[in-house]
Coordinates of C-alpha atoms in Angstrom, one line a residue:
Chain A
X1437 CA -0.1 0.0 -0.1
X1438 CA 1.4 3.3 -1.3
X1439 CA 0.8 5.7 1.8
X1440 CA 1.2 8.8 -0.5
X1441 CA -1.4 7.4 -3.2
X1442 CA -3.9 7.0 -0.4
X1443 CA -3.3 10.4 1.1
X1444 CA -3.5 11.9 -2.6
X1445 CA -6.8 10.3 -2.9
X1446 CA -7.9 11.7 0.5
X1447 CA -7.1 15.0 -0.9
X1448 CA -8.9 14.6 -4.2
X1449 CA -12.0 13.4 -2.1
X1450 CA -12.0 16.5 -0.1
X1451 CA -11.6 18.6 -3.1
X1452 CA -14.7 16.7 -4.6
X1453 CA -16.6 17.5 -1.3
X1454 CA -15.8 21.1 -2.0
X1455 CA -17.2 20.8 -5.4
X1456 CA -20.5 19.5 -4.0
X1457 CA -20.5 22.6 -1.8
X1458 CA -20.2 24.7 -4.7
X1459 CA -23.3 23.2 -6.1
X1460 CA -25.1 23.6 -3.1
X1461 CA -23.7 27.3 -2.9
X1462 CA -25.4 27.7 -6.4
X1463 CA -28.8 26.3 -5.4
X1464 CA -29.1 26.2 -1.6
X1465 CA -30.3 22.5 -1.7
X1466 CA -29.2 19.1 -2.7
X1467 CA -28.7 15.5 -1.7
X1468 CA -25.7 16.0 0.4
X1469 CA -26.0 13.3 2.9
X1470 CA -25.5 10.4 0.4
X1471 CA -23.1 12.2 -1.7
X1472 CA -20.8 12.8 1.1
X1473 CA -21.1 9.3 2.2
X1474 CA -20.3 7.8 -1.1
X1475 CA -17.6 10.4 -1.9
X1476 CA -14.5 8.3 -0.9
X1477 CA -15.7 5.2 -2.9
X1478 CA -16.4 7.2 -6.2
X1479 CA -13.4 9.2 -6.0
X1480 CA -11.2 6.0 -5.6
X1481 CA -13.0 4.4 -8.3
X1482 CA -12.3 7.5 -10.8
X1483 CA -8.9 8.3 -9.7
X1484 CA -7.5 5.0 -8.6
X1485 CA -9.1 2.1 -10.4
X1486 CA -11.3 3.0 -13.4
X1487 CA -9.8 3.0 -17.0
X1488 CA -11.4 5.9 -18.5
X1489 CA -10.6 8.9 -20.8
X1490 CA -12.3 11.9 -19.7
X1491 CA -11.2 13.7 -23.1
X1492 CA -13.0 10.8 -24.8
X1493 CA -15.9 9.8 -22.6
X1494 CA -17.5 7.4 -24.8
X1495 CA -14.2 5.6 -25.8
X1496 CA -15.6 2.0 -26.2
X1497 CA -13.0 0.3 -24.0
X1498 CA -13.8 2.4 -20.8
X1499 CA -14.9 1.2 -17.7
X1500 CA -18.4 1.9 -16.9
X1501 CA -19.8 3.6 -13.7
X1502 CA -23.4 3.6 -12.6
X1503 CA -25.0 5.6 -9.8
X1504 CA -28.0 3.4 -9.3
X1505 CA -29.0 5.7 -6.2
X1506 CA -29.0 8.7 -8.8
X1507 CA -30.1 11.1 -6.2
X1508 CA -26.7 11.1 -4.9
X1509 CA -25.8 12.8 -8.4
X1510 CA -23.7 15.5 -6.7
X1511 CA -21.2 12.9 -5.8
X1512 CA -20.6 11.9 -9.6
X1513 CA -20.8 15.5 -10.8
X1514 CA -18.2 16.4 -8.4
X1515 CA -15.8 13.7 -9.2
X1516 CA -16.3 14.0 -12.8
X1517 CA -15.8 17.7 -12.7
X1518 CA -12.6 17.1 -10.8
X1519 CA -11.5 14.5 -13.2
X1520 CA -11.8 17.0 -16.1
X1521 CA -14.9 15.8 -18.0
X1522 CA -16.3 19.2 -18.0
X1523 CA -15.5 22.7 -16.6
X1524 CA -15.9 23.3 -13.1
X1525 CA -18.2 26.5 -13.8
X1526 CA -20.9 23.8 -14.8
X1527 CA -21.0 23.3 -11.0
X1528 CA -22.4 26.7 -10.5
X1529 CA -25.8 25.9 -12.5
X1530 CA -26.9 23.2 -10.3
X1531 CA -30.7 23.7 -9.6
X1532 CA -30.9 26.2 -12.4
X1533 CA -32.8 26.2 -15.6
X1534 CA -32.0 23.7 -18.1
X1535 CA -28.7 22.8 -16.2
X1536 CA -26.4 20.0 -17.5
X1537 CA -26.2 18.6 -13.7
X1538 CA -30.2 18.0 -12.7
X1539 CA -31.1 16.4 -9.6
X1540 CA -30.7 13.0 -11.2
X1541 CA -28.0 12.3 -13.9
X1542 CA -28.7 12.7 -17.4
X1543 CA -26.5 10.8 -20.0
X1544 CA -27.4 13.3 -22.8
X1545 CA -26.8 16.4 -20.8
X1546 CA -23.2 15.9 -19.4
X1547 CA -20.3 13.8 -20.4
X1548 CA -19.0 10.7 -18.5
X1549 CA -22.8 9.7 -17.4
X1550 CA -23.7 6.2 -18.5
X1551 CA -27.2 5.8 -17.5
X1552 CA -30.3 7.7 -16.8
X1553 CA -30.8 6.8 -13.1
X1554 CA -32.8 8.1 -10.2
X1555 CA -35.7 6.0 -10.0
X1556 CA -34.4 3.5 -7.5
X1557 CA -33.9 -0.2 -8.3
X1558 CA -32.8 0.3 -11.8
X1559 CA -29.2 0.7 -11.8
X1560 CA -27.9 -3.0 -11.0
X1561 CA -30.1 -4.4 -14.0
X1562 CA -28.4 -1.9 -16.4
X1563 CA -25.2 -2.5 -15.1
X1564 CA -25.6 -6.2 -15.3
X1565 CA -26.6 -5.9 -18.9
X1566 CA -23.7 -3.7 -19.7
X1567 CA -21.4 -6.2 -17.9
X1568 CA -22.8 -9.2 -20.1
X1569 CA -22.7 -6.9 -23.4
X1570 CA -19.0 -6.3 -22.6
X1571 CA -18.1 -9.8 -21.8
X1572 CA -19.8 -11.1 -25.0
X1573 CA -17.7 -8.8 -27.0
X1574 CA -14.6 -10.1 -25.3
X1575 CA -13.7 -6.8 -23.8
X1576 CA -11.7 -6.4 -20.7
X1577 CA -13.9 -3.2 -19.4
X1578 CA -15.4 -3.4 -16.0
X1579 CA -18.5 -2.1 -14.8
X1580 CA -19.0 -0.5 -11.3
X1581 CA -22.3 0.5 -9.8
X1582 CA -22.9 2.3 -6.5
X1583 CA -26.3 1.5 -4.9
X1584 CA -28.0 3.1 -1.7
X1585 CA -28.9 1.0 1.2
X1586 CA -32.4 2.2 1.3
X1587 CA -33.2 1.1 -2.4
X1588 CA -32.3 -2.5 -1.5
X1589 CA -36.1 -2.9 -0.7
X1590 CA -36.9 -2.3 -4.7
X1591 CA -37.6 -6.0 -5.7
X1592 CA -35.9 -5.3 -9.0
X1593 CA -32.5 -5.4 -7.3
X1594 CA -32.7 -9.1 -6.5
X1595 CA -34.0 -10.1 -10.1
X1596 CA -30.6 -8.3 -11.2
X1597 CA -28.6 -10.0 -8.3
X1598 CA -29.7 -13.5 -9.3
X1599 CA -29.0 -12.8 -13.0
X1600 CA -25.5 -11.3 -12.5
X1601 CA -24.4 -14.5 -10.5
X1602 CA -26.1 -16.9 -12.9
X1603 CA -24.2 -15.4 -15.7
X1604 CA -21.1 -15.4 -13.6
X1605 CA -20.3 -11.7 -14.3
X1606 CA -17.0 -11.1 -12.6
X1607 CA -16.5 -7.9 -14.5
X1608 CA -19.2 -6.4 -12.4
X1609 CA -18.7 -4.9 -8.8
X1610 CA -21.5 -3.2 -7.1
X1611 CA -21.3 -1.2 -3.8
X1612 CA -24.0 -0.7 -1.2
X1613 CA -23.4 2.8 0.2
X1614 CA -24.5 1.5 3.7
X1615 CA -24.8 4.6 5.5
X1616 CA -27.8 3.2 7.3
X1617 CA -30.0 6.1 7.2
X1618 CA -33.0 6.9 4.5
X1619 CA -35.7 9.7 4.7
X1620 CA -38.0 8.1 7.3
X1621 CA -35.2 7.2 9.6
X1622 CA -32.8 4.0 10.2
X1623 CA -32.9 1.8 7.2
X1624 CA -33.0 -1.4 9.4
X1625 CA -36.1 0.1 10.9
X1626 CA -37.8 1.3 7.8
X1627 CA -37.1 -2.3 5.9
X1628 CA -34.2 -4.6 7.2
X1629 CA -32.2 -5.9 4.6
X1630 CA -29.2 -6.8 6.8
X1631 CA -27.0 -8.8 6.8
X1632 CA -26.7 -7.4 3.4
X1633 CA -23.5 -9.1 2.6
X1634 CA -25.2 -12.5 3.3
X1635 CA -28.1 -11.7 1.3
X1636 CA -25.9 -11.1 -1.9
X1637 CA -23.6 -14.0 -0.9
X1638 CA -26.9 -16.4 -0.9
X1639 CA -27.4 -15.2 -4.5
X1640 CA -23.9 -16.1 -5.5
X1641 CA -22.0 -13.0 -5.2
X1642 CA -18.6 -12.8 -3.7
X1643 CA -18.9 -10.3 -0.9
X1644 CA -16.8 -8.0 1.3
X1645 CA -17.7 -5.6 4.1
X1646 CA -15.4 -2.7 4.4
X1647 CA -15.3 0.9 6.1
X1648 CA -16.5 3.0 3.1
X1649 CA -14.9 6.0 4.3
X1650 CA -11.5 4.8 5.0
X1651 CA -9.4 5.5 1.6
X1652 CA -6.8 2.7 2.6
X1653 CA -9.4 0.0 2.8
X1654 CA -11.1 1.2 -0.3
X1655 CA -8.0 1.0 -2.3
X1656 CA -6.9 -2.4 -0.9
X1657 CA -10.5 -3.6 -1.9
X1658 CA -10.3 -2.4 -5.4
X1659 CA -7.0 -4.2 -5.8
X1660 CA -8.5 -7.4 -4.9
X1661 CA -11.5 -7.4 -7.4
X1662 CA -13.0 -9.3 -8.5
X1663 CA -13.1 -11.0 -5.1
X1664 CA -13.6 -14.4 -6.6
X1665 CA -13.2 -15.4 -10.3
X1666 CA -16.6 -16.2 -11.7
X1667 CA -18.5 -14.1 -9.4
X1668 CA -19.9 -10.5 -9.4
X1669 CA -18.5 -8.6 -6.5
X1670 CA -20.6 -7.0 -3.9
X1671 CA -19.0 -4.5 -1.4
X1672 CA -20.8 -3.4 1.7
X1673 CA -19.5 0.0 2.2
X1674 CA -20.2 0.8 5.7
X1675 CA -20.3 4.7 5.7
X1676 CA -21.5 7.7 7.5
X1677 CA -24.2 10.0 6.0
X1678 CA -22.8 13.5 5.4
X1679 CA -19.3 12.1 6.0
X1680 CA -17.2 15.4 6.3
X1681 CA -19.8 17.7 7.4
X1682 CA -19.1 17.4 11.2
X1683 CA -22.5 18.8 12.2
X1684 CA -24.7 16.8 9.5
X1685 CA -22.9 13.4 10.3
X1686 CA -25.3 10.4 11.1
X1687 CA -28.3 12.6 10.8
X1688 CA -31.1 11.5 8.7
X1689 CA -32.4 15.2 7.8
X1690 CA -29.1 15.6 5.8
X1691 CA -30.3 13.4 3.1
X1692 CA -31.4 16.5 1.7
X1693 CA -29.8 19.8 2.8
X1694 CA -31.2 23.2 2.5
X1695 CA -28.6 25.0 4.4
X1696 CA -28.6 28.7 5.5
X1697 CA -25.5 30.7 4.6
X1698 CA -24.1 30.5 8.0
X1699 CA -24.3 26.7 8.2
X1700 CA -22.9 26.6 4.4
X1701 CA -20.1 28.8 5.3
X1702 CA -19.3 26.6 8.1
X1703 CA -19.4 23.4 5.9
X1704 CA -17.0 25.1 3.4
X1705 CA -14.7 26.1 6.0
X1706 CA -14.3 22.7 7.6
X1707 CA -13.6 21.1 4.0
X1708 CA -11.1 23.9 3.0
X1709 CA -9.3 23.3 6.3
X1710 CA -8.9 19.7 5.5
X1711 CA -7.7 20.4 2.0
X1712 CA -5.0 22.7 3.5
X1713 CA -4.1 20.4 5.9
X1714 CA -3.7 17.3 3.3
X1715 CA -1.7 19.7 0.9
X1716 CA 0.6 20.5 3.6
X1717 CA 1.2 17.1 4.7
X1718 CA 1.8 16.0 1.0
X1719 CA 4.1 19.0 0.4
X1720 CA 6.0 18.2 3.6
X1721 CA 6.5 14.4 2.7
X1722 CA 7.4 15.2 -0.7
X1723 CA 10.4 17.2 0.6
Chain B
X226 CA -58.3 -13.3 -46.5
X227 CA -55.8 -15.0 -48.6
X228 CA -53.9 -18.4 -48.1
X229 CA -53.4 -20.5 -45.2
X230 CA -53.4 -19.2 -41.8
X231 CA -50.2 -18.8 -40.0
X232 CA -48.9 -18.8 -36.5
X233 CA -47.9 -15.1 -35.6
X234 CA -45.3 -16.1 -32.9
X235 CA -43.7 -18.7 -35.2
X236 CA -43.6 -16.1 -37.8
X237 CA -42.1 -13.4 -35.9
X238 CA -39.5 -15.4 -34.3
X239 CA -38.4 -16.9 -37.7
X240 CA -38.3 -13.4 -39.1
X241 CA -36.0 -12.1 -36.3
X242 CA -34.1 -15.3 -36.5
X243 CA -33.4 -15.0 -40.2
X244 CA -32.4 -11.6 -39.7
X245 CA -30.1 -12.2 -36.8
X246 CA -28.0 -14.8 -39.0
X247 CA -26.7 -11.8 -40.7
X248 CA -26.8 -9.4 -37.8
X249 CA -24.6 -10.3 -34.8
X250 CA -25.7 -7.4 -32.8
X251 CA -29.1 -9.0 -32.2
X252 CA -29.4 -10.9 -29.1
X253 CA -32.7 -12.6 -27.7
X254 CA -33.7 -12.4 -24.1
X255 CA -36.2 -14.5 -22.6
X256 CA -37.9 -14.3 -19.3
X257 CA -39.1 -18.2 -19.7
X258 CA -40.8 -16.8 -22.9
X259 CA -38.3 -17.3 -25.7
X260 CA -39.3 -20.8 -26.8
X261 CA -43.0 -19.7 -27.0
X262 CA -42.1 -16.6 -28.8
X263 CA -40.5 -18.6 -31.8
X264 CA -37.0 -18.8 -30.8
X265 CA -36.4 -22.4 -30.0
X266 CA -34.2 -23.0 -32.9
X267 CA -32.4 -19.7 -32.6
X268 CA -31.5 -20.5 -28.9
X269 CA -29.9 -23.9 -30.1
X270 CA -28.2 -22.6 -32.9
X271 CA -26.8 -19.5 -31.1
X272 CA -26.6 -20.1 -27.5
X273 CA -23.9 -17.1 -27.1
X274 CA -26.8 -14.8 -28.2
X275 CA -29.7 -16.2 -26.4
X276 CA -30.0 -15.2 -22.9
X277 CA -32.5 -16.8 -20.4
X278 CA -33.5 -15.2 -17.3
X279 CA -36.5 -16.6 -15.7
X280 CA -39.5 -14.8 -15.1
X281 CA -38.3 -11.3 -14.2
X282 CA -39.6 -8.9 -17.0
X283 CA -38.4 -5.8 -15.0
X284 CA -34.7 -7.0 -14.7
X285 CA -34.9 -8.2 -18.2
X286 CA -35.9 -4.6 -19.4
X287 CA -33.3 -3.0 -17.6
X288 CA -30.5 -5.7 -18.7
X289 CA -31.7 -4.9 -22.3
X290 CA -30.9 -1.5 -21.9
X291 CA -27.5 -2.3 -20.6
X292 CA -27.0 -4.5 -23.5
X293 CA -27.9 -2.0 -25.8
X294 CA -25.4 0.5 -24.3
X295 CA -22.7 -1.7 -25.6
X296 CA -24.1 -1.8 -29.2
X297 CA -26.2 -5.1 -29.0
X298 CA -29.7 -4.9 -30.5
X299 CA -31.8 -6.9 -27.7
X300 CA -35.1 -8.4 -28.7
X301 CA -37.3 -9.5 -25.8
X302 CA -40.8 -11.0 -26.4
X303 CA -43.0 -12.3 -23.8
X304 CA -46.7 -12.2 -22.8
X305 CA -47.9 -8.6 -23.6
X306 CA -48.9 -7.3 -20.2
X307 CA -45.7 -8.4 -18.7
X308 CA -43.6 -6.4 -21.3
X309 CA -45.7 -3.2 -20.7
X310 CA -47.6 -2.9 -17.6
X311 CA -45.2 -4.9 -15.4
X312 CA -42.1 -3.2 -16.4
X313 CA -43.5 0.2 -17.2
X314 CA -41.3 2.2 -15.3
X315 CA -38.0 0.1 -16.7
X316 CA -39.5 0.8 -20.3
X317 CA -40.1 4.6 -19.7
X318 CA -36.8 5.3 -18.1
X319 CA -34.3 2.4 -19.2
X320 CA -35.4 2.3 -22.7
X321 CA -37.5 5.5 -23.3
X322 CA -35.4 8.2 -21.6
X323 CA -32.3 6.4 -22.3
X324 CA -33.2 6.3 -26.1
X325 CA -31.8 2.7 -26.2
X326 CA -32.1 0.5 -29.5
X327 CA -34.0 -2.4 -28.0
X328 CA -37.0 -4.1 -29.3
X329 CA -39.8 -5.5 -26.6
X330 CA -42.5 -7.4 -28.4
X331 CA -45.8 -8.4 -26.5
X332 CA -47.3 -11.4 -27.8
X333 CA -50.7 -13.1 -27.0
X334 CA -51.7 -9.5 -27.2
X335 CA -55.2 -7.9 -26.8
X336 CA -57.7 -10.6 -25.4
X337 CA -55.9 -13.3 -27.6
X338 CA -55.1 -15.2 -24.5
X339 CA -58.9 -15.1 -24.2
X340 CA -59.6 -18.0 -21.6
X341 CA -56.8 -17.0 -19.5
X342 CA -58.7 -14.0 -18.1
X343 CA -57.9 -10.5 -17.7
X344 CA -54.5 -10.9 -15.9
X345 CA -53.1 -12.1 -19.5
X346 CA -55.0 -9.6 -21.5
X347 CA -53.5 -6.4 -22.9
X348 CA -56.0 -3.8 -23.6
X349 CA -54.4 -0.8 -22.6
X350 CA -50.7 -1.4 -24.1
X351 CA -51.2 1.0 -26.8
X352 CA -52.4 3.7 -24.6
X353 CA -49.3 3.5 -22.2
X354 CA -46.6 2.8 -24.5
X355 CA -47.5 5.7 -26.8
X356 CA -47.2 8.1 -23.6
X357 CA -43.5 7.3 -23.7
X358 CA -41.3 9.7 -25.8
X359 CA -39.6 8.3 -28.7
X360 CA -41.2 4.8 -28.6
X361 CA -42.5 3.4 -31.9
X362 CA -45.6 1.2 -31.2
X363 CA -46.3 -1.4 -33.8
X364 CA -49.4 -3.9 -34.5
X365 CA -48.8 -5.8 -37.7
X366 CA -51.8 -7.2 -39.2
X367 CA -50.7 -10.3 -41.1
X368 CA -48.1 -12.7 -41.3
X369 CA -46.4 -10.9 -44.2
X370 CA -46.7 -7.8 -42.3
X371 CA -45.3 -9.3 -39.0
X372 CA -42.2 -10.4 -41.1
X373 CA -41.9 -6.7 -42.6
X374 CA -42.5 -5.1 -39.3
X375 CA -39.8 -7.1 -37.7
X376 CA -37.3 -6.2 -40.1
X377 CA -38.3 -2.6 -39.8
X378 CA -38.2 -2.7 -36.1
X379 CA -34.7 -4.0 -36.2
X380 CA -33.5 -1.4 -38.7
X381 CA -35.3 1.4 -36.6
X382 CA -32.7 3.1 -34.2
X383 CA -34.4 3.6 -31.1
X384 CA -36.9 1.7 -28.7
X385 CA -39.7 -0.1 -30.1
X386 CA -42.9 -2.0 -29.0
X387 CA -44.7 -4.2 -31.1
X388 CA -47.7 -6.5 -30.2
X389 CA -48.4 -9.7 -31.9
X390 CA -51.4 -12.0 -31.3
X391 CA -51.9 -15.7 -30.6
X392 CA -54.3 -17.3 -33.0
X393 CA -53.2 -18.1 -36.6
X394 CA -54.1 -15.5 -38.8
X395 CA -54.3 -14.9 -42.5
X396 CA -52.7 -12.8 -45.1
X397 CA -54.5 -9.7 -46.0
X398 CA -53.1 -9.3 -49.6
X399 CA -51.0 -10.9 -52.3
X400 CA -47.3 -10.9 -51.8
X401 CA -45.2 -8.3 -49.6
X402 CA -46.2 -4.8 -49.5
X403 CA -43.7 -2.2 -48.7
X404 CA -43.6 -1.5 -44.8
X405 CA -42.6 2.0 -43.5
X406 CA -42.9 2.7 -39.8
X407 CA -45.4 5.6 -39.5
X408 CA -47.3 4.7 -42.6
X409 CA -50.9 3.5 -42.9
X410 CA -52.2 1.6 -45.9
X411 CA -55.2 2.4 -47.9
X412 CA -56.8 -1.2 -48.1
X413 CA -60.0 -0.1 -49.8
X414 CA -61.4 3.0 -51.2
X415 CA -65.0 4.1 -50.1
X416 CA -66.9 7.3 -49.7
X417 CA -69.5 6.9 -47.0
X418 CA -67.4 6.1 -43.8
X419 CA -63.5 5.4 -43.3
X420 CA -62.8 2.4 -40.9
X421 CA -59.3 2.6 -39.5
X422 CA -58.0 -0.5 -38.0
X423 CA -54.8 -2.0 -36.6
X424 CA -53.6 -5.5 -35.7
X425 CA -55.9 -8.4 -35.4
X426 CA -59.1 -6.6 -36.4
X427 CA -58.1 -5.5 -39.8
X428 CA -59.1 -8.7 -41.3
X429 CA -62.6 -8.4 -39.9
X430 CA -62.9 -4.5 -41.1
X431 CA -62.1 -5.8 -44.4
X432 CA -64.8 -8.4 -44.3
X433 CA -67.1 -5.9 -42.8
X434 CA -66.6 -3.7 -45.9
X435 CA -68.1 -6.4 -48.1
X436 CA -71.0 -6.8 -45.8
X437 CA -71.5 -3.1 -45.9
X438 CA -71.4 -3.0 -49.6
X439 CA -74.1 -5.6 -49.8
X440 CA -76.1 -2.9 -47.9
X441 CA -75.2 0.0 -50.1
X442 CA -72.5 1.3 -47.7
X443 CA -69.2 2.1 -49.1
X444 CA -66.6 1.9 -46.6
X445 CA -62.7 3.1 -47.0
X446 CA -60.6 0.9 -45.1
X447 CA -57.3 1.9 -43.8
X448 CA -55.0 -0.3 -42.2
X449 CA -52.6 1.2 -39.5
X450 CA -50.0 -1.1 -38.5
X451 CA -48.1 1.8 -37.0
X452 CA -50.0 2.8 -33.9
X453 CA -47.5 5.4 -32.9
X454 CA -46.2 7.8 -34.4
X455 CA -49.8 7.8 -36.1
X456 CA -49.9 8.3 -39.8
X457 CA -51.5 11.9 -39.7
X458 CA -51.5 12.5 -43.6
X459 CA -53.6 9.1 -43.9
X460 CA -55.9 10.1 -41.2
X461 CA -56.3 13.7 -42.6
X462 CA -56.8 12.3 -46.2
X463 CA -59.8 10.0 -44.7
X464 CA -61.3 13.0 -42.6
X465 CA -61.3 15.5 -45.5
X466 CA -62.6 12.7 -48.2
X467 CA -65.1 10.7 -46.2
X468 CA -65.8 13.0 -43.3
X469 CA -66.8 10.3 -41.0
X470 CA -64.3 7.9 -39.2
X471 CA -64.7 4.7 -37.2
X472 CA -61.7 3.2 -35.5
X473 CA -61.4 -0.6 -34.7
X474 CA -59.1 -2.4 -32.5
X475 CA -58.4 -5.1 -30.0
X476 CA -57.7 -2.5 -27.2
X477 CA -60.0 -0.4 -25.1
X478 CA -61.9 2.0 -27.2
X479 CA -60.4 5.0 -25.6
X480 CA -56.6 5.4 -25.4
X481 CA -55.5 3.6 -28.3
X482 CA -55.5 3.9 -32.0
X483 CA -59.1 5.7 -31.6
X484 CA -57.7 8.3 -29.4
X485 CA -54.6 9.0 -31.5
X486 CA -57.0 9.2 -34.6
X487 CA -59.3 11.7 -32.8
X488 CA -56.5 13.8 -31.5
X489 CA -55.6 14.3 -35.3
X490 CA -58.9 15.1 -36.2
X491 CA -60.0 17.4 -33.3
X492 CA -57.0 19.7 -33.9
X493 CA -56.7 19.5 -37.7
X494 CA -59.9 18.3 -39.3
X495 CA -63.0 18.1 -37.0
X496 CA -65.2 15.2 -38.0
X497 CA -67.5 12.6 -36.2
X498 CA -65.2 9.9 -34.7
X499 CA -66.6 6.5 -33.5
X500 CA -63.9 4.7 -31.4
X501 CA -64.8 1.0 -31.5
X502 CA -63.0 -1.3 -29.2
X503 CA -63.3 -2.8 -25.7
X504 CA -65.2 -0.8 -23.2
X505 CA -63.0 0.0 -20.1
X506 CA -63.6 -3.2 -18.0
X507 CA -62.0 -6.4 -17.1
X508 CA -62.7 -8.2 -20.3
X509 CA -64.5 -11.8 -19.8
X510 CA -63.0 -14.8 -20.7
X511 CA -63.5 -17.7 -23.1
X512 CA -63.1 -18.8 -26.5
X513 CA -61.4 -16.1 -28.7
X514 CA -64.0 -16.0 -31.3
X515 CA -66.9 -15.7 -28.8
X516 CA -65.0 -12.6 -27.1
X517 CA -64.6 -11.1 -30.7
X518 CA -68.4 -11.6 -31.3
X519 CA -69.4 -10.4 -27.8
X520 CA -67.3 -7.2 -28.0
X521 CA -68.6 -6.5 -31.6
X522 CA -65.0 -6.8 -33.1
X523 CA -65.8 -9.7 -35.5
X524 CA -67.0 -8.7 -39.2
X525 CA -70.5 -8.9 -38.1
X526 CA -69.9 -6.6 -35.1
X527 CA -68.0 -4.0 -36.9
X528 CA -70.6 -4.1 -39.8
X529 CA -73.3 -3.5 -37.1
X530 CA -71.5 -0.7 -35.3
X531 CA -70.5 1.0 -38.5
X532 CA -74.5 1.1 -39.4
X533 CA -75.4 2.3 -36.0
X534 CA -72.6 5.2 -36.5
X535 CA -74.2 6.0 -40.0
X536 CA -77.7 6.1 -38.1
X537 CA -78.8 3.2 -40.5

């Protein structure tokens, strides 16, 4: 494990959190809780794992990323912007009329978006179809999907889970962003799908539980994919809702945040302080 | 009616399979439904392009979308309500909104699964599929037209819903006619009334025209194998020339072909339109021919409905 790589990824994740807050500055609302909880995973995928070309977003051999929980779209917009898919000024249009970055992603509006997700329970089927299509074309490209924990109650996910295992799609990896909270409260109280890993394992997936906000653990897991040859991989990423916004962490109401100016400033200051600290650490380590 | 009647499912499966021999992008998806859709031979010949998923139509629709993003042309055929109602949101978002090049085919459409009851009827598929932007809705009327529509469907870039029936059906005319998505066909000219029909009922509309002629009524017959987008030009021609239109379909009388025709007339050429189909109820069950008779969709029923519409 290269410590510097991990630290660099942590810095990028914080810069992407800042990108999310830039979108919130523009609109004064957004699904922040899930965007922040999934941020470390999505950052590591784009900046460490995935074989993509931001300058050629439709390159046919690219790895695919799908955000099944499309309401977390700010996480993907933030990471795509940081990766150079589009100019960061687009982030300032969040919430605006005819924006390229609507509340749920639109593949015809923004480069780098692979599917029009947002209606929950669709992403895994689409990802599974992509993985099957790529494999049948003998392409080495991989498919990564990030699902929410609340959306596991959608039955269509389990149709896709069965099919992916049946077709032994080890080019497919799905992450469940298990932050444990949905609009009505704790996921386990609303509809309990724990133990999540065991559910997927019973369907024939190779599974692993990780700390989804620990970059070292994420990188180590990405290095181990596929977890088992001949099986799709399912990573239960135990995360903290609104991770990185100290006063919002683990609070269900931060699923959708409509901050006042003061709270928003406070959030920006926190993230910027972490960015400065990490930059300093990296600079010192580089000497 | 011409020649020996043919099985629409086998005709469809064979047509797609023949085209797929030349086009490797075509893959066939099955929700435990492929063999009954005419793909048994294709499955044996091309196991690498035939994917069985079991009974999961929502999942298969999403999977079709994902496959299409990689350049495949998925064809998924199952009992009509299960590829329209069951998976409606997947059709709308994953195929429609994502504009994917996938083809979903509802077989045993209308109430052709007559005795199995209302769970297996599809009397609202035109109505719901036409509301998805960019989706083409086809209802071929004869074996030749099923072949032609299958070819057109596979050549068309974008999502298509096609419905086919179950009982054997006759040819409507000699030889294959040119089939173009969005184009209707003037099958018989007339002056007193224009009957616009689609899918299974067109053969009975043609028979009805003979019966009407015996009673001194000259009926124009238009076959409309593309329900959406509707052939506005053809509808306007009928409205302007004849001034009185009756639509006929094995579908609820409202929401489908009748509504599409009435919309064109209301906005561009107001004329009386009689929308003839099945009333909005859970249709009864029994032998198919008896259902056609009961809902006045056989030749006699269409004839009587036309005469009533004309006040005769």
